[in-house]
Tab-separated table of C-alpha atoms in Angstrom:
chain	number	residue	atom	x	y	z
A	1	MET	CA	134.719	76.884	75.893
A	2	SER	CA	131.748	78.223	73.986
A	3	ASN	CA	131.536	82.332	73.438
A	4	GLY	CA	128.126	82.039	74.830
A	5	LEU	CA	125.262	83.635	72.976
A	6	ARG	CA	126.554	87.004	72.376
A	7	ASP	CA	124.067	87.863	69.718
A	8	VAL	CA	122.416	91.400	71.842
A	9	ALA	CA	123.472	93.474	73.985
A	10	ILE	CA	122.200	95.944	76.912
A	11	VAL	CA	123.264	99.501	76.145
A	12	GLY	CA	121.000	101.650	78.428
A	13	VAL	CA	120.063	101.184	82.243
A	14	GLY	CA	117.828	103.997	83.607
A	15	ALA	CA	116.122	104.281	87.587
A	16	THR	CA	114.375	106.756	89.633
A	17	PRO	CA	115.215	107.686	93.045
A	18	TYR	CA	114.106	104.597	95.393
A	19	TYR	CA	111.618	105.692	97.978
A	20	LYS	CA	110.557	104.261	101.038
A	21	ARG	CA	106.520	102.618	100.923
A	22	GLY	CA	104.272	105.204	100.264
A	23	GLY	CA	107.349	107.986	99.656
A	24	SER	CA	106.731	107.816	95.723
A	25	ALA	CA	103.151	109.675	95.490
A	26	PRO	CA	101.673	112.060	94.104
A	27	GLN	CA	103.772	110.011	91.429
A	28	THR	CA	102.083	107.547	89.448
A	29	ASN	CA	103.427	104.217	88.136
A	30	LEU	CA	103.121	104.996	84.719
A	31	GLU	CA	105.372	108.504	85.926
A	32	LEU	CA	107.809	106.725	87.646
A	33	ALA	CA	108.025	103.741	84.863
A	34	GLY	CA	108.537	107.145	82.061
A	35	LYS	CA	110.997	108.486	83.956
A	36	ALA	CA	113.184	105.565	84.108
A	37	ILE	CA	112.919	104.510	80.542
A	38	LEU	CA	113.651	107.906	79.377
A	39	ALA	CA	116.939	107.760	81.751
A	40	ALA	CA	117.931	104.132	80.060
A	41	CYS	CA	117.462	105.958	77.066
A	42	GLU	CA	119.985	109.032	78.097
A	43	ASP	CA	122.541	106.383	78.765
A	44	ALA	CA	122.502	104.559	76.066
A	45	GLY	CA	122.196	107.707	73.744
A	46	ILE	CA	119.193	107.181	71.612
A	47	SER	CA	116.105	108.768	71.512
A	48	VAL	CA	113.498	107.331	73.123
A	49	LYS	CA	111.110	106.813	69.841
A	50	GLU	CA	113.474	104.338	68.674
A	51	ILE	CA	112.222	102.089	70.982
A	52	ASP	CA	109.916	99.536	69.387
A	53	GLY	CA	109.714	96.855	72.083
A	54	PHE	CA	108.899	96.169	75.241
A	55	ALA	CA	109.390	93.075	76.940
A	56	TYR	CA	107.825	92.635	80.637
A	57	TYR	CA	107.627	90.365	83.217
A	58	SER	CA	105.392	89.314	86.087
A	59	GLY	CA	102.465	89.419	83.991
A	60	ALA	CA	103.179	93.408	82.913
A	61	GLY	CA	102.203	93.797	86.360
A	62	ALA	CA	103.512	97.027	88.578
A	63	GLY	CA	104.370	95.938	91.500
A	64	TYR	CA	101.228	94.528	93.384
A	65	GLY	CA	97.902	95.372	92.361
A	66	ASP	CA	98.628	97.554	89.141
A	67	LYS	CA	99.545	96.994	85.249
A	68	MET	CA	101.624	98.203	82.782
A	69	ASP	CA	100.177	98.964	79.310
A	70	THR	CA	102.205	99.428	76.071
A	71	ALA	CA	100.120	101.870	74.827
A	72	ASP	CA	100.414	104.078	77.596
A	73	PHE	CA	103.655	104.312	77.203
A	74	MET	CA	103.857	104.940	73.611
A	75	GLU	CA	101.470	108.003	74.095
A	76	THR	CA	102.879	109.574	76.977
A	77	LEU	CA	106.478	109.228	75.779
A	78	GLY	CA	105.696	109.690	72.057
A	79	ILE	CA	106.890	106.168	70.570
A	80	PRO	CA	105.286	106.455	67.079
A	81	GLU	CA	105.145	102.351	66.352
A	82	VAL	CA	106.083	99.532	68.505
A	83	THR	CA	106.617	95.824	66.465
A	84	PHE	CA	106.479	93.738	69.681
A	85	THR	CA	104.774	93.765	73.392
A	86	ALA	CA	104.860	90.668	75.436
A	87	SER	CA	105.089	89.347	79.102
A	88	LEU	CA	106.496	86.678	80.469
A	89	THR	CA	104.355	85.149	83.784
A	90	SER	CA	105.463	85.123	87.519
A	91	GLY	CA	106.438	87.431	89.774
A	92	GLY	CA	110.215	88.484	90.293
A	93	GLY	CA	110.733	85.236	88.748
A	94	GLY	CA	110.916	86.786	85.414
A	95	ALA	CA	113.311	89.807	85.939
A	96	ALA	CA	116.254	88.030	84.544
A	97	GLY	CA	114.638	86.026	81.895
A	98	SER	CA	113.252	89.244	80.369
A	99	ILE	CA	116.273	90.349	79.286
A	100	GLY	CA	115.916	86.801	77.509
A	101	LEU	CA	112.476	87.509	76.275
A	102	ALA	CA	113.753	91.016	74.732
A	103	ARG	CA	116.617	89.007	73.052
A	104	ALA	CA	114.026	86.453	71.523
A	105	ALA	CA	112.072	89.468	69.690
A	106	ILE	CA	115.741	90.631	68.405
A	107	VAL	CA	116.874	87.755	67.084
A	108	ALA	CA	113.494	86.926	65.350
A	109	GLY	CA	113.672	90.247	63.526
A	110	ASP	CA	110.426	91.480	65.351
A	111	ALA	CA	112.080	94.336	66.872
A	112	THR	CA	115.453	96.004	67.229
A	113	THR	CA	115.272	98.427	70.368
A	114	VAL	CA	113.300	96.754	73.552
A	115	VAL	CA	113.316	97.865	76.917
A	116	THR	CA	112.529	95.941	79.812
A	117	VAL	CA	110.832	98.023	82.761
A	118	MET	CA	109.414	97.374	86.287
A	119	THR	CA	107.941	99.923	88.491
A	120	LEU	CA	106.573	99.553	92.023
A	121	GLN	CA	104.473	101.380	94.222
A	122	GLN	CA	102.479	99.724	97.557
A	123	GLN	CA	99.447	102.388	97.848
A	124	LYS	CA	96.700	99.575	96.683
A	125	GLN	CA	98.471	96.682	98.654
A	126	ARG	CA	101.758	96.242	100.648
A	127	LEU	CA	103.458	92.934	99.613
A	128	GLY	CA	104.150	91.897	103.523
A	129	SER	CA	100.621	90.726	103.842
A	130	VAL	CA	99.513	90.141	99.802
A	131	PHE	CA	98.259	86.481	100.615
A	132	ALA	CA	95.993	87.646	103.193
A	133	ALA	CA	94.641	90.193	101.215
A	134	ALA	CA	94.028	87.947	98.586
A	135	ALA	CA	90.636	86.333	97.464
A	136	ALA	CA	89.799	82.588	99.050
A	137	ASP	CA	90.481	80.277	96.305
A	138	PRO	CA	91.294	76.669	96.891
A	139	ILE	CA	95.083	77.154	97.403
A	140	ASN	CA	94.606	80.493	99.700
A	141	SER	CA	92.219	78.264	101.758
A	142	PHE	CA	95.010	76.457	103.000
A	143	LEU	CA	97.295	79.486	103.502
A	144	GLN	CA	95.422	81.784	104.934
A	145	PRO	CA	94.110	79.540	108.192
A	146	SER	CA	97.521	78.772	108.655
A	147	GLY	CA	98.635	82.382	109.066
A	148	LEU	CA	100.453	82.465	105.888
A	149	SER	CA	99.805	85.990	105.284
A	150	GLY	CA	102.757	87.100	103.161
A	151	PRO	CA	105.663	85.761	101.312
A	152	GLY	CA	107.883	85.833	104.018
A	153	HIS	CA	105.781	83.305	106.463
A	154	LEU	CA	105.673	80.941	103.510
A	155	MET	CA	109.762	81.085	102.784
A	156	SER	CA	110.039	80.866	106.393
A	157	VAL	CA	108.653	77.160	106.196
A	158	LEU	CA	111.055	76.391	103.398
A	159	ALA	CA	113.895	78.389	105.451
A	160	ARG	CA	113.079	75.645	108.383
A	161	ARG	CA	112.914	72.747	105.999
A	162	HIS	CA	116.816	73.743	105.016
A	163	MET	CA	117.931	74.098	108.672
A	164	HIS	CA	116.148	70.432	109.565
A	165	LEU	CA	117.947	68.971	106.656
A	166	TYR	CA	121.312	70.543	106.575
A	167	GLY	CA	121.880	71.899	109.764
A	168	THR	CA	121.819	75.309	108.667
A	169	ARG	CA	121.797	77.714	110.938
A	170	ARG	CA	120.477	81.425	111.593
A	171	ASP	CA	124.178	82.310	112.005
A	172	ALA	CA	124.261	82.179	108.101
A	173	PHE	CA	121.060	84.369	107.517
A	174	ALA	CA	122.689	86.910	109.593
A	175	GLU	CA	125.775	86.707	107.404
A	176	ILE	CA	123.801	87.603	104.138
A	177	ALA	CA	121.523	90.433	106.026
A	178	ILE	CA	125.031	91.866	107.249
A	179	SER	CA	127.444	91.607	104.301
A	180	THR	CA	124.613	93.026	101.719
A	181	ARG	CA	124.254	96.001	104.314
A	182	GLU	CA	127.684	96.906	104.328
A	183	ASN	CA	127.601	96.782	100.521
A	184	ALA	CA	124.814	99.584	100.353
A	185	LEU	CA	126.516	101.804	102.921
A	186	ASN	CA	128.304	103.572	100.551
A	187	ARG	CA	125.274	103.960	97.883
A	188	PRO	CA	123.629	107.394	97.392
A	189	LYS	CA	120.319	105.677	96.661
A	190	ALA	CA	120.446	103.051	99.055
A	191	ILE	CA	117.148	102.911	101.721
A	192	GLN	CA	119.344	101.483	104.396
A	193	LYS	CA	122.871	103.603	104.913
A	194	THR	CA	123.660	102.259	108.581
A	195	PRO	CA	125.882	99.252	109.420
A	196	LEU	CA	124.162	96.203	110.815
A	197	THR	CA	125.665	94.146	113.488
A	198	LYS	CA	125.443	90.286	114.210
A	199	GLU	CA	124.092	91.528	117.773
A	200	GLU	CA	121.012	93.694	116.039
A	201	TYR	CA	120.408	91.373	113.640
A	202	PHE	CA	119.453	88.524	116.412
A	203	ASN	CA	117.941	91.281	118.753
A	204	GLY	CA	115.551	92.031	115.586
A	205	ARG	CA	111.735	91.699	115.574
A	206	MET	CA	111.201	87.929	114.600
A	207	ILE	CA	108.393	87.895	111.995
A	208	ALA	CA	107.865	84.234	110.894
A	209	ASP	CA	110.265	82.008	113.012
A	210	PRO	CA	113.358	81.572	111.757
A	211	LEU	CA	113.276	84.604	109.796
A	212	CYS	CA	113.640	88.212	111.771
A	213	LEU	CA	112.903	92.109	110.594
A	214	TYR	CA	116.541	91.737	108.863
A	215	ASP	CA	115.615	88.637	106.664
A	216	PHE	CA	113.048	90.423	104.703
A	217	CYS	CA	113.525	92.457	101.901
A	218	LEU	CA	112.917	96.156	101.836
A	219	GLU	CA	109.136	97.630	101.098
A	220	THR	CA	110.281	100.081	98.752
A	221	GLU	CA	108.883	101.965	95.106
A	222	GLY	CA	110.601	102.967	92.268
A	223	ALA	CA	111.303	102.036	88.713
A	224	VAL	CA	114.001	100.514	86.924
A	225	ALA	CA	114.547	100.234	83.236
A	226	VAL	CA	116.803	98.101	80.719
A	227	ILE	CA	117.225	98.498	76.977
A	228	THR	CA	118.818	95.746	74.515
A	229	THR	CA	119.652	95.734	71.226
A	230	SER	CA	121.203	94.117	68.636
A	231	ALA	CA	125.191	92.950	69.217
A	232	GLU	CA	125.792	94.883	65.737
A	233	ARG	CA	123.580	97.848	66.602
A	234	ALA	CA	124.912	97.872	69.976
A	235	LYS	CA	128.428	99.139	68.561
A	236	ASP	CA	127.532	102.572	67.402
A	237	LEU	CA	126.128	103.577	70.984
A	238	ARG	CA	127.062	105.685	73.453
A	239	GLN	CA	128.042	103.121	76.111
A	240	LYS	CA	130.460	99.843	75.210
A	241	PRO	CA	127.805	97.201	75.034
A	242	VAL	CA	127.399	94.672	77.526
A	243	PRO	CA	126.731	91.283	75.882
A	244	VAL	CA	124.089	88.635	76.511
A	245	VAL	CA	125.974	85.359	77.271
A	246	ALA	CA	123.443	83.278	78.575
A	247	VAL	CA	120.163	83.570	79.690
A	248	ALA	CA	117.154	81.111	80.709
A	249	HIS	CA	113.814	80.974	82.261
A	250	GLY	CA	111.678	78.085	83.351
A	251	GLY	CA	111.702	75.428	86.244
A	252	ARG	CA	110.700	71.899	86.846
A	253	ARG	CA	107.296	70.289	88.085
A	254	GLU	CA	108.556	69.491	91.464
A	255	TRP	CA	109.255	72.580	92.112
A	256	GLY	CA	106.386	73.609	91.542
A	257	ARG	CA	104.003	76.546	93.193
A	258	ALA	CA	107.150	76.960	95.412
A	259	PHE	CA	105.693	79.327	98.185
A	260	ALA	CA	102.297	78.305	98.026
A	261	TRP	CA	102.351	74.641	97.760
A	262	TYR	CA	104.400	72.178	100.059
A	263	GLY	CA	104.498	69.124	98.487
A	264	MET	CA	107.796	69.061	96.769
A	265	PRO	CA	110.310	66.282	97.677
A	266	ASP	CA	113.362	67.182	99.565
A	267	GLU	CA	115.657	67.835	97.166
A	268	TYR	CA	113.373	70.474	95.557
A	269	PHE	CA	111.556	71.600	98.951
A	270	ALA	CA	114.701	73.386	100.225
A	271	SER	CA	115.909	74.791	96.985
A	272	SER	CA	115.307	77.987	95.498
A	273	GLY	CA	114.414	76.034	92.545
A	274	ASN	CA	117.340	77.537	90.138
A	275	ALA	CA	119.410	74.188	89.255
A	276	PRO	CA	117.888	73.598	86.698
A	277	ILE	CA	118.445	77.296	85.349
A	278	ALA	CA	121.868	77.075	85.992
A	279	GLU	CA	122.357	73.821	84.326
A	280	ARG	CA	120.939	75.574	81.084
A	281	LEU	CA	123.507	78.454	81.990
A	282	TRP	CA	126.491	76.790	81.875
A	283	ALA	CA	125.596	74.627	78.635
A	284	GLN	CA	124.663	77.921	76.639
A	285	SER	CA	128.109	79.737	78.232
A	286	GLY	CA	130.523	76.730	78.421
A	287	LEU	CA	131.018	78.693	81.906
A	288	THR	CA	130.899	77.159	85.550
A	289	ALA	CA	130.120	78.617	89.104
A	290	LYS	CA	134.051	79.080	89.275
A	291	ASP	CA	134.139	81.746	86.068
A	292	ILE	CA	131.576	83.918	87.662
A	293	ASP	CA	133.071	87.169	89.156
A	294	VAL	CA	130.005	88.610	91.144
A	295	ALA	CA	126.542	87.351	91.337
A	296	LEU	CA	123.400	89.289	91.739
A	297	LEU	CA	120.989	86.977	93.345
A	298	TYR	CA	117.287	87.767	94.077
A	299	ASP	CA	117.297	88.604	97.524
A	300	HIS	CA	113.825	89.309	98.975
A	301	PHE	CA	114.255	86.446	101.822
A	302	THR	CA	118.398	85.989	103.115
A	303	PRO	CA	117.657	82.064	103.073
A	304	MET	CA	116.863	82.121	99.220
A	305	VAL	CA	120.610	83.480	98.849
A	306	LEU	CA	121.945	80.641	100.280
A	307	MET	CA	119.886	78.150	98.628
A	308	GLN	CA	120.629	80.338	95.127
A	309	LEU	CA	124.497	79.287	95.634
A	310	GLU	CA	123.762	75.718	95.913
A	311	ASP	CA	121.499	75.462	93.394
A	312	TYR	CA	124.167	77.301	90.851
A	313	GLY	CA	126.979	75.407	92.252
A	314	PHE	CA	129.118	77.804	94.212
A	315	CYS	CA	129.089	75.357	96.914
A	316	GLY	CA	127.653	71.648	97.233
A	317	LYS	CA	123.947	70.580	98.097
A	318	GLY	CA	123.417	71.510	101.452
A	319	GLU	CA	126.630	73.345	102.156
A	320	GLY	CA	125.264	76.789	101.756
A	321	GLY	CA	125.288	77.405	105.629
A	322	GLU	CA	129.011	77.026	105.754
A	323	PHE	CA	129.941	78.546	102.671
A	324	VAL	CA	128.061	81.408	103.725
A	325	GLU	CA	129.385	81.813	107.561
A	326	SER	CA	132.845	81.616	106.089
A	327	GLY	CA	132.904	84.680	104.309
A	328	ALA	CA	132.860	83.475	100.577
A	329	ILE	CA	130.306	86.183	99.499
A	330	ARG	CA	131.873	89.328	100.678
A	331	TYR	CA	132.779	92.073	98.493
A	332	LYS	CA	135.680	92.391	100.205
A	333	GLY	CA	137.693	89.365	100.389
A	334	GLY	CA	135.125	86.952	99.641
A	335	SER	CA	135.481	84.405	96.743
A	336	ILE	CA	132.164	85.384	95.186
A	337	PRO	CA	130.938	88.686	95.784
A	338	VAL	CA	127.363	88.816	96.126
A	339	ASN	CA	124.721	91.847	95.740
A	340	THR	CA	127.740	94.364	95.626
A	341	HIS	CA	124.800	96.948	95.336
A	342	GLY	CA	122.944	96.304	98.527
A	343	GLY	CA	120.606	93.911	97.377
A	344	GLN	CA	116.790	93.993	98.042
A	345	LEU	CA	117.672	93.476	101.525
A	346	SER	CA	119.526	97.092	102.042
A	347	GLU	CA	119.540	99.211	98.818
A	348	ALA	CA	116.094	98.792	97.283
A	349	TYR	CA	113.396	96.590	96.273
A	350	ILE	CA	112.069	96.928	92.767
A	351	ILE	CA	111.405	92.975	91.983
A	352	GLY	CA	114.598	92.278	90.495
A	353	MET	CA	115.460	94.859	88.189
A	354	THR	CA	118.259	96.429	90.713
A	355	HIS	CA	119.994	93.400	90.097
A	356	ILE	CA	120.221	93.400	86.404
A	357	LYS	CA	121.407	96.902	86.585
A	358	GLU	CA	124.039	96.234	88.678
A	359	ALA	CA	125.061	93.360	86.495
A	360	VAL	CA	125.330	96.080	83.889
A	361	GLU	CA	127.381	98.423	85.675
A	362	GLN	CA	129.856	95.544	86.757
A	363	MET	CA	130.608	94.621	83.576
A	364	ARG	CA	130.906	98.162	82.560
A	365	GLY	CA	133.457	98.847	85.241
A	366	THR	CA	131.505	101.727	86.428
A	367	ALA	CA	129.920	100.083	89.886
A	368	ILE	CA	130.075	101.912	93.187
A	369	ASN	CA	131.695	98.728	94.517
A	370	GLN	CA	133.319	97.576	91.546
A	371	VAL	CA	134.537	94.118	91.249
A	372	LYS	CA	138.490	94.224	89.796
A	373	ASP	CA	138.726	92.956	86.592
A	374	ALA	CA	135.024	91.342	86.738
A	375	GLU	CA	134.407	89.270	83.279
A	376	PHE	CA	131.183	87.826	83.841
A	377	ALA	CA	128.433	88.338	86.418
A	378	LEU	CA	125.364	86.231	87.055
A	379	ALA	CA	122.038	87.769	88.082
A	380	THR	CA	118.866	85.909	88.954
A	381	GLY	CA	115.033	86.469	89.089
A	382	GLY	CA	113.147	85.069	91.573
A	383	PRO	CA	112.175	82.538	93.383
A	384	ALA	CA	108.745	83.161	93.960
A	385	SER	CA	107.002	80.973	91.717
A	386	LEU	CA	107.515	79.578	88.695
A	387	PRO	CA	109.215	80.457	86.333
A	388	VAL	CA	112.692	81.734	87.665
A	389	SER	CA	115.329	82.717	85.568
A	390	GLY	CA	119.081	83.638	85.147
A	391	LEU	CA	120.918	86.196	83.245
A	392	ILE	CA	124.763	85.898	82.258
A	393	LEU	CA	126.352	89.462	80.872
A	394	GLY	CA	130.173	89.268	79.807
A	395	SER	CA	132.075	92.615	80.407
A	396	ALA	CA	131.899	95.614	78.048
A	397	ALA	CA	133.095	94.829	74.643
C-alpha cells in the first residue's frame, strides 16, 4: 500500500461563530475572515506574521458578490510579506482542492505557511435566488425562463434523473437530512439543533420537486480558515500534524457545466462528477473506499451526498438510495459515518470549509462526534460546477 503524499500537513483550523443569513452584520467579510485566520494561527501556535501564502478557491470569491484580497489581509493583519497568492476557479467545488493548491506552493518552495480561508455573507445576494439575479447571457437565457432561479432548482433536475434511472426514492434524501441533523444536535455552533423526524421531512415545503425545504443547505454566514505547512515544519508546532495523504481537483468534460447544462450522457448526468477525482485519490494514496473511516461529503443538497457515495465507491452506481436507506451513513451504527459535524444541511454552510475543519478534528481525535480509532478522513468540495475536488487526511502523527 502506498503511504500517500504526506509532504505537507494541516496544523491550524479556526472559525467564527456561524450566523443565520443577515446575522453577521455589522461585521464585514474582511473582519470575519481575519478573525478566522487569527483563530487558526492561535490553534497552530504561530504568529499571523508567519503566514506567507494564500490559497483561495471560488476565484477568491467571498460567498456571493464579494471578493477577498490578499493586500487587505496583509494590511489588516500585519503580514509583512507574501510569496504566494493564488486561487482555484469554480465555487465550492474547489474547497478540498484548495489544500492541494496550498501544497503545491509549499512543495515548490514558493511559500512555507499557507492559509486557505472562506467567508460568506449574503447581504448583497442570497444563495437561493442567485441565478435569477444574474444578468442575462447565453446560458442564463435558457435557465431563467424555465424557472431555474437558484442552485436548488437546477439540482432538482439531476435528482429527478437519478430517481428515473435507478428507482431512487425520496426516503433516501430524507435519511440524509435526518441523520445529518442528528449529528448537529450536540454541536454548540450548529444553526439547527432540534431533531428532524421523517414525518416533518415529508411535510416540509416543496421548493423544487422532488426537493423540499430539508433537502436544501442552510443559508448562513461566517468564516473558516485552515493553515497548511511542510511536514517537517509541522512537527515543531502546537498541534499534532494532520498529514495530507491525497488531494485532487478537476473533472471531465462530460460532466461539463453541471447545474447550468443538461447535455451530459446518463453516466455523468445523475452523478456528482467526482468519479475521476476518486480514481486519482485512490491512486495517490493506495487506499480504497473501504479504508475511509469518516466521510465529509459536500452537502449543499441531499441528492449530491448520495451521488458522491456512488462516485467514491462506497456503494455501486445506482445503489446509493438503498445504501443510504440501510442506515449505512449514520454516525452511530453506520458503516461509513457521513458529515459527523452536521454538514451544510444542519451545522452551517460556509461553502465547504466546515468539512475540512471537521476532517482535521476527526484526525486529531478531538471531534465532538469522534469516530473511534479513525485513521483516514475523506473531505470533498462541490459539486456545483467544475472543478470538483477531494482530500484525504491521515490521523495526526
